[in-house]
Coordinates of C-alpha atoms and ligand atoms in Angstrom, one line a residue:
M143 CA -46.5 -26.0 46.4
R144 CA -44.2 -28.9 45.5
D145 CA -47.2 -31.2 45.1
K146 CA -48.8 -28.7 42.7
I147 CA -45.6 -28.7 40.6
F148 CA -45.5 -32.5 40.6
A149 CA -49.2 -32.6 39.5
K150 CA -48.5 -30.2 36.6
I151 CA -45.5 -32.2 35.5
R152 CA -47.7 -35.3 35.6
E153 CA -50.4 -33.5 33.6
F154 CA -48.4 -32.3 30.6
N155 CA -46.7 -34.3 27.9
D156 CA -44.6 -31.4 26.6
I157 CA -42.5 -29.5 29.0
I158 CA -40.3 -26.5 28.1
I159 CA -37.6 -25.5 30.7
I160 CA -36.2 -22.0 30.3
P161 CA -33.0 -20.7 31.9
H162 CA -32.0 -17.0 32.2
I163 CA -30.0 -14.8 29.8
R164 CA -26.3 -14.9 30.4
P165 CA -26.7 -18.5 31.7
D166 CA -24.6 -19.9 34.5
G167 CA -24.0 -23.4 36.0
D168 CA -27.0 -23.1 38.3
C169 CA -29.6 -22.2 35.6
F170 CA -28.4 -24.9 33.2
G171 CA -27.8 -27.4 36.0
S172 CA -31.3 -27.0 37.3
A173 CA -32.8 -27.0 33.8
F174 CA -31.0 -30.2 32.6
G175 CA -31.2 -31.8 36.0
L176 CA -35.0 -31.4 36.1
K177 CA -35.2 -32.5 32.4
Y178 CA -33.4 -35.8 33.1
I179 CA -35.3 -36.5 36.3
I180 CA -38.7 -36.0 34.6
E181 CA -37.6 -38.2 31.6
S182 CA -36.5 -40.9 34.0
I183 CA -39.9 -40.9 35.7
Y184 CA -41.9 -40.4 32.5
P185 CA -40.0 -41.8 29.6
N186 CA -42.8 -40.8 27.1
K187 CA -42.8 -37.1 28.0
H188 CA -40.9 -34.6 25.8
V189 CA -38.8 -32.2 27.9
Y190 CA -37.0 -29.4 26.1
V191 CA -34.3 -27.1 27.5
I192 CA -33.9 -23.9 25.5
G193 CA -31.2 -21.3 25.7
E194 CA -27.6 -20.7 24.7
M195 CA -25.2 -23.2 26.0
T196 CA -21.8 -22.1 27.4
K197 CA -18.5 -24.0 27.0
S198 CA -18.3 -25.1 30.6
T199 CA -21.9 -26.4 30.7
S200 CA -21.8 -28.1 27.3
F201 CA -21.4 -31.6 28.9
M202 CA -25.0 -31.3 30.3
G203 CA -26.7 -31.7 26.9
E204 CA -28.0 -29.8 24.0
T205 CA -30.6 -27.1 24.0
S206 CA -33.6 -27.2 21.6
N207 CA -35.4 -24.9 19.2
V208 CA -39.1 -24.8 20.2
S209 CA -41.9 -23.5 18.0
D210 CA -44.5 -20.9 19.1
D211 CA -47.2 -23.6 18.7
L212 CA -45.5 -25.9 21.1
F213 CA -45.3 -23.1 23.7
H214 CA -49.1 -22.7 23.5
T215 CA -49.7 -26.3 24.5
S216 CA -46.8 -26.9 26.9
L217 CA -46.0 -26.6 30.6
V218 CA -43.3 -24.0 30.8
I219 CA -40.9 -23.9 33.7
S220 CA -38.6 -20.9 34.3
V221 CA -35.7 -21.8 36.4
D222 CA -33.3 -19.7 38.5
T223 CA -34.6 -16.4 37.0
G224 CA -35.4 -13.5 39.3
S225 CA -37.3 -11.2 36.9
L226 CA -39.2 -11.5 33.7
S227 CA -36.8 -9.4 31.7
R228 CA -34.0 -11.9 32.5
V229 CA -35.9 -15.0 31.2
F230 CA -34.0 -16.3 28.1
D231 CA -37.1 -16.5 25.9
D232 CA -39.7 -13.8 25.8
R233 CA -42.4 -16.3 24.8
V234 CA -42.3 -17.6 28.4
L235 CA -45.8 -16.3 29.3
T236 CA -47.3 -17.8 26.1
G237 CA -47.0 -21.3 27.7
K238 CA -50.3 -23.1 28.6
Y239 CA -49.2 -23.1 32.3
V240 CA -46.1 -21.4 33.6
I241 CA -44.2 -22.4 36.7
R242 CA -41.2 -20.6 38.3
I243 CA -38.6 -22.3 40.4
D244 CA -36.0 -19.9 41.8
H245 CA -33.9 -19.1 44.7
H246 CA -33.4 -15.3 44.1
P247 CA -35.1 -12.8 46.4
H248 CA -38.6 -12.3 45.2
V249 CA -38.9 -9.0 43.4
E250 CA -41.5 -9.6 40.7
H251 CA -44.5 -11.9 40.1
F252 CA -44.9 -13.7 36.8
G253 CA -46.3 -17.0 35.7
D254 CA -49.1 -19.1 37.1
L255 CA -47.3 -20.8 40.0
E256 CA -44.2 -19.4 41.8
Y257 CA -42.0 -21.6 43.9
I258 CA -39.4 -19.2 45.2
D259 CA -37.3 -19.8 48.2
S260 CA -34.2 -17.6 48.7
N261 CA -33.2 -19.8 51.7
Y262 CA -31.7 -22.2 49.2
P263 CA -28.2 -21.4 48.0
S264 CA -29.0 -22.6 44.4
T265 CA -31.9 -23.5 42.3
C266 CA -30.2 -26.9 41.8
T267 CA -30.5 -27.5 45.6
I268 CA -34.3 -26.7 45.4
I269 CA -34.7 -29.2 42.6
T270 CA -32.7 -31.9 44.4
D271 CA -34.6 -31.3 47.6
M272 CA -38.0 -31.6 45.9
F273 CA -37.2 -35.1 44.6
R274 CA -35.1 -36.3 47.6
E275 CA -37.9 -35.4 50.0
K276 CA -40.2 -37.7 48.0
G277 CA -37.6 -40.4 48.0
I278 CA -37.5 -40.3 44.2
E279 CA -34.3 -41.6 42.6
I280 CA -32.3 -39.0 40.8
P281 CA -30.5 -40.5 37.7
K282 CA -26.7 -40.0 37.5
Q283 CA -26.9 -37.8 34.5
A284 CA -29.3 -35.4 36.4
A285 CA -27.1 -35.6 39.5
E286 CA -24.0 -34.4 37.5
C287 CA -25.9 -31.3 36.3
L288 CA -27.4 -30.6 39.8
F289 CA -24.0 -31.1 41.5
F290 CA -22.3 -28.8 39.0
G291 CA -24.9 -26.0 39.5
T292 CA -24.9 -26.3 43.3
S293 CA -21.1 -26.3 43.3
T294 CA -20.7 -23.2 41.1
D295 CA -23.5 -21.2 42.7
T296 CA -22.1 -21.8 46.2
G297 CA -18.5 -21.0 45.3
R298 CA -17.7 -24.7 45.9
F299 CA -19.9 -24.9 49.0
R300 CA -18.3 -21.9 50.7
Y301 CA -20.8 -19.1 50.5
R302 CA -23.2 -17.9 53.2
G303 CA -26.5 -19.8 52.7
V304 CA -24.8 -23.2 52.6
T305 CA -26.4 -25.3 55.3
S306 CA -26.5 -28.8 56.5
N307 CA -29.5 -29.2 54.1
T308 CA -27.3 -28.2 51.2
H309 CA -24.8 -30.9 52.1
Q310 CA -27.6 -33.5 52.6
N311 CA -28.8 -32.8 49.1
V312 CA -25.2 -32.9 47.7
A313 CA -24.8 -36.3 49.5
Y314 CA -27.9 -37.6 47.8
L315 CA -26.3 -36.6 44.4
L316 CA -23.0 -38.1 45.3
D317 CA -24.7 -41.4 46.2
T318 CA -25.6 -41.8 42.5
G319 CA -21.9 -42.3 41.8
I320 CA -21.0 -39.1 39.9
D321 CA -17.4 -38.4 39.0
T322 CA -16.7 -35.1 40.8
D323 CA -13.1 -34.9 39.4
K324 CA -14.6 -34.8 35.9
L325 CA -17.1 -32.1 36.9
F326 CA -14.5 -29.9 38.6
N327 CA -12.3 -30.1 35.5
Y328 CA -15.2 -28.5 33.6
I329 CA -15.0 -25.7 36.1
Y330 CA -11.3 -25.2 36.6
L331 CA -9.4 -26.3 33.4
K332 CA -8.5 -23.4 31.2
D333 CA -6.4 -22.8 28.1
Y334 CA -2.8 -21.6 28.5
S335 CA -3.7 -18.5 26.5
A336 CA -6.6 -17.7 28.9
F337 CA -4.2 -18.1 31.8
K338 CA -1.8 -15.6 30.3
L339 CA -4.7 -13.3 29.6
E340 CA -5.8 -13.4 33.3
A341 CA -2.4 -12.2 34.3
E342 CA -2.8 -9.2 32.0
I343 CA -6.3 -8.4 33.3
V344 CA -5.2 -8.7 36.9
S345 CA -2.5 -6.0 36.2
M346 CA -5.3 -3.6 35.3
I347 CA -7.2 -3.7 38.6
N348 CA -8.2 -0.4 40.2
S349 CA -8.9 0.2 43.9
T350 CA -10.3 2.9 46.2
D351 CA -8.9 3.8 49.6
N352 CA -12.0 2.6 51.4
G353 CA -11.8 -1.0 50.1
L354 CA -13.4 -1.4 46.6
L355 CA -11.5 -3.4 44.0
Y356 CA -12.7 -3.0 40.5
L357 CA -11.9 -3.7 36.9
K358 CA -13.0 -1.4 34.1
L359 CA -12.9 -3.1 30.7
T360 CA -13.9 -0.7 27.9
A361 CA -14.7 -1.9 24.4
E362 CA -11.2 -0.7 23.3
M363 CA -9.5 -2.6 26.0
M364 CA -11.5 -5.7 25.3
E365 CA -10.7 -5.5 21.6
K366 CA -7.0 -5.1 22.4
L367 CA -7.1 -8.1 24.7
N368 CA -9.2 -9.9 22.2
I369 CA -11.8 -10.9 24.8
K370 CA -15.6 -11.3 24.6
S371 CA -18.2 -10.3 27.3
E372 CA -18.1 -13.8 29.0
E373 CA -14.4 -13.7 29.6
A374 CA -14.5 -10.1 30.7
G375 CA -17.3 -10.9 33.2
N376 CA -15.4 -14.0 34.5
A377 CA -12.6 -11.8 35.6
I378 CA -14.7 -11.2 38.8
S379 CA -13.3 -14.4 40.3
K380 CA -9.8 -12.9 40.2
L381 CA -10.7 -10.1 42.6
E382 CA -12.0 -12.3 45.5
Y383 CA -10.1 -12.9 48.7
I384 CA -8.0 -9.7 48.8
R385 CA -7.7 -8.6 52.4
D386 CA -9.2 -5.2 53.3
Y387 CA -11.2 -5.1 50.0
P388 CA -14.7 -6.4 51.0
V389 CA -16.4 -5.3 47.8
W390 CA -15.1 -6.2 44.3
A391 CA -16.6 -5.6 40.9
V392 CA -16.0 -5.9 37.1
F393 CA -17.5 -3.5 34.6
Y394 CA -17.3 -4.3 30.9
S395 CA -18.6 -3.1 27.7
H396 CA -21.4 -5.1 26.1
G397 CA -22.8 -3.6 22.9
D398 CA -24.3 -0.2 23.7
I399 CA -24.4 -0.8 27.5
I400 CA -22.0 -1.5 30.3
R401 CA -22.5 -4.5 32.5
G402 CA -21.3 -4.8 36.0
R403 CA -20.9 -7.7 38.3
L404 CA -20.8 -6.9 42.1
R405 CA -19.6 -9.1 44.9
S406 CA -19.3 -8.4 48.6
R407 CA -18.3 -10.1 51.9
G408 CA -19.3 -6.9 53.7
P409 CA -22.0 -4.5 52.8
V410 CA -25.2 -5.7 51.1
V411 CA -24.9 -4.7 47.4
N412 CA -28.3 -5.6 45.8
E413 CA -30.0 -2.5 47.0
I414 CA -27.3 -0.4 45.4
A415 CA -27.5 -2.5 42.2
A416 CA -31.3 -1.8 42.0
K417 CA -30.5 1.9 41.6
Y418 CA -28.5 1.0 38.5
R419 CA -30.9 -1.1 36.6
G420 CA -29.8 -4.2 38.3
G421 CA -30.4 -6.5 41.3
G422 CA -29.6 -10.0 42.5
H423 CA -28.5 -11.4 45.8
A424 CA -27.5 -9.5 48.9
Y425 CA -23.8 -10.2 48.2
A426 CA -23.8 -11.0 44.5
S427 CA -25.5 -8.7 42.2
G428 CA -25.4 -7.2 38.7
V429 CA -26.0 -3.8 37.2
T430 CA -26.5 -2.2 33.7
L431 CA -24.9 1.2 33.2
D432 CA -25.6 3.7 30.4
S433 CA -22.2 5.2 30.3
W434 CA -18.8 5.1 31.9
D435 CA -19.6 8.4 33.7
E436 CA -22.4 6.5 35.6
L437 CA -19.7 4.2 36.8
D438 CA -18.0 7.0 38.8
I439 CA -21.3 7.6 40.7
L440 CA -21.8 3.9 41.4
I441 CA -18.2 3.6 42.7
K442 CA -19.0 6.5 45.1
D443 CA -22.1 4.7 46.3
L444 CA -20.2 1.4 46.8
D445 CA -17.5 3.3 48.7
I446 CA -20.0 4.9 51.0
A447 CA -21.6 1.5 51.7
I448 CA -18.1 0.2 52.6
V449 CA -17.4 3.1 54.9
N450 CA -20.8 2.7 56.7
Y451 CA -20.3 -1.0 56.9
K452 CA -16.9 -0.6 58.6
K453 CA -18.3 2.1 60.9
N454 CA -21.1 -0.3 62.0
M455 CA -18.6 -3.1 62.5
T456 CA -16.5 -0.9 65.0
N457 CA -19.6 0.4 66.9
Ligands
LIG2 P1 -23.8 -12.2 37.9 O1 -22.8 -11.3 38.3 O2 -24.2 -12.1 36.5 O3 -23.4 -13.6 38.3 O4 -25.1 -11.9 38.7 C1 -25.2 -12.0 40.1 C2 -26.6 -12.1 40.6 O5 -27.3 -10.9 40.2 C3 -27.4 -13.2 39.8 O6 -28.2 -13.8 40.7 C4 -28.2 -12.5 38.8 O7 -29.4 -13.1 38.5 C5 -28.4 -11.1 39.3 N1 -28.3 -10.1 38.3 C6 -27.3 -9.8 37.5 N2 -27.6 -8.8 36.7 C7 -28.8 -8.4 37.0 C8 -29.7 -7.3 36.5 N3 -29.4 -6.5 35.6 N4 -30.9 -7.2 37.1 C9 -31.3 -8.1 38.1 N5 -30.5 -9.0 38.6 C10 -29.3 -9.2 38.1

């Protein structure tokens, strides 16, 4: 599989790499990491990353606008994207040859070649491993992107799924001489106003008796707090590590829909997410709700999952 990918990269002069919608460190890290590796091996190839850059990943580089014509003649690589509807650009399948590289559970086929391995904790780790295994040097600029994405998708190397292989790949990246202090500053540094806002958001947390912590941010609340979707969604990190609350979630208004981010260190949540137009990893998933009334039903579902999980733990 990896050799087929290398052969296709060799074959095409134009390569378009596409992240997913609502991009994160892993999708941009793998996209830019792959771009810089390919460019270092083949300086004459043109590699484009498309998508909407976020503030924290802006150090990686700039995204490009790509014409329909270029799609028709290019190798297109979709990274870190579990389903077609989440690919950033819906022209993805108009590519001459389409490859997927992803670490999400396999739920849907698309493209000509799929390299999907959910044993890896990040797509950045897959990309690193592919080139490390071949003994191919990873340039420092690529290593910064791949380190950033691995670090963010593994919760700073803490999550289940982090193995000795993850650390071996990270060591390979560190050996390029990257400045991890600088990279962690991109992750952790925040404005004072954002810090004050966090305190306000934390004071709005709800809980159930069984162990669900959740935030409900309606359009009115978001307007009052003067926050956009990205900041609302990021509040998920404030709810982690609260003893006796194995599941936590943030629900926030986004246009006509309500988005939810679910996290767990107990019951598996992606099967529940799938019932609410969502999906993702076993312990980190997302949902799309039609109304706040639907949230009440989802909360009951999550609560039941926590109760069952606790029962199984005591049996
Ligand atoms: P997030 O909370 O956005 O970080 O998403 C957690 C995981 O769930 C990621 O791997 C996403 O790709 C996945 N995910 C989020 N929302 C959805 C959705 N509506 N459908 C399928 N997967 C999703």
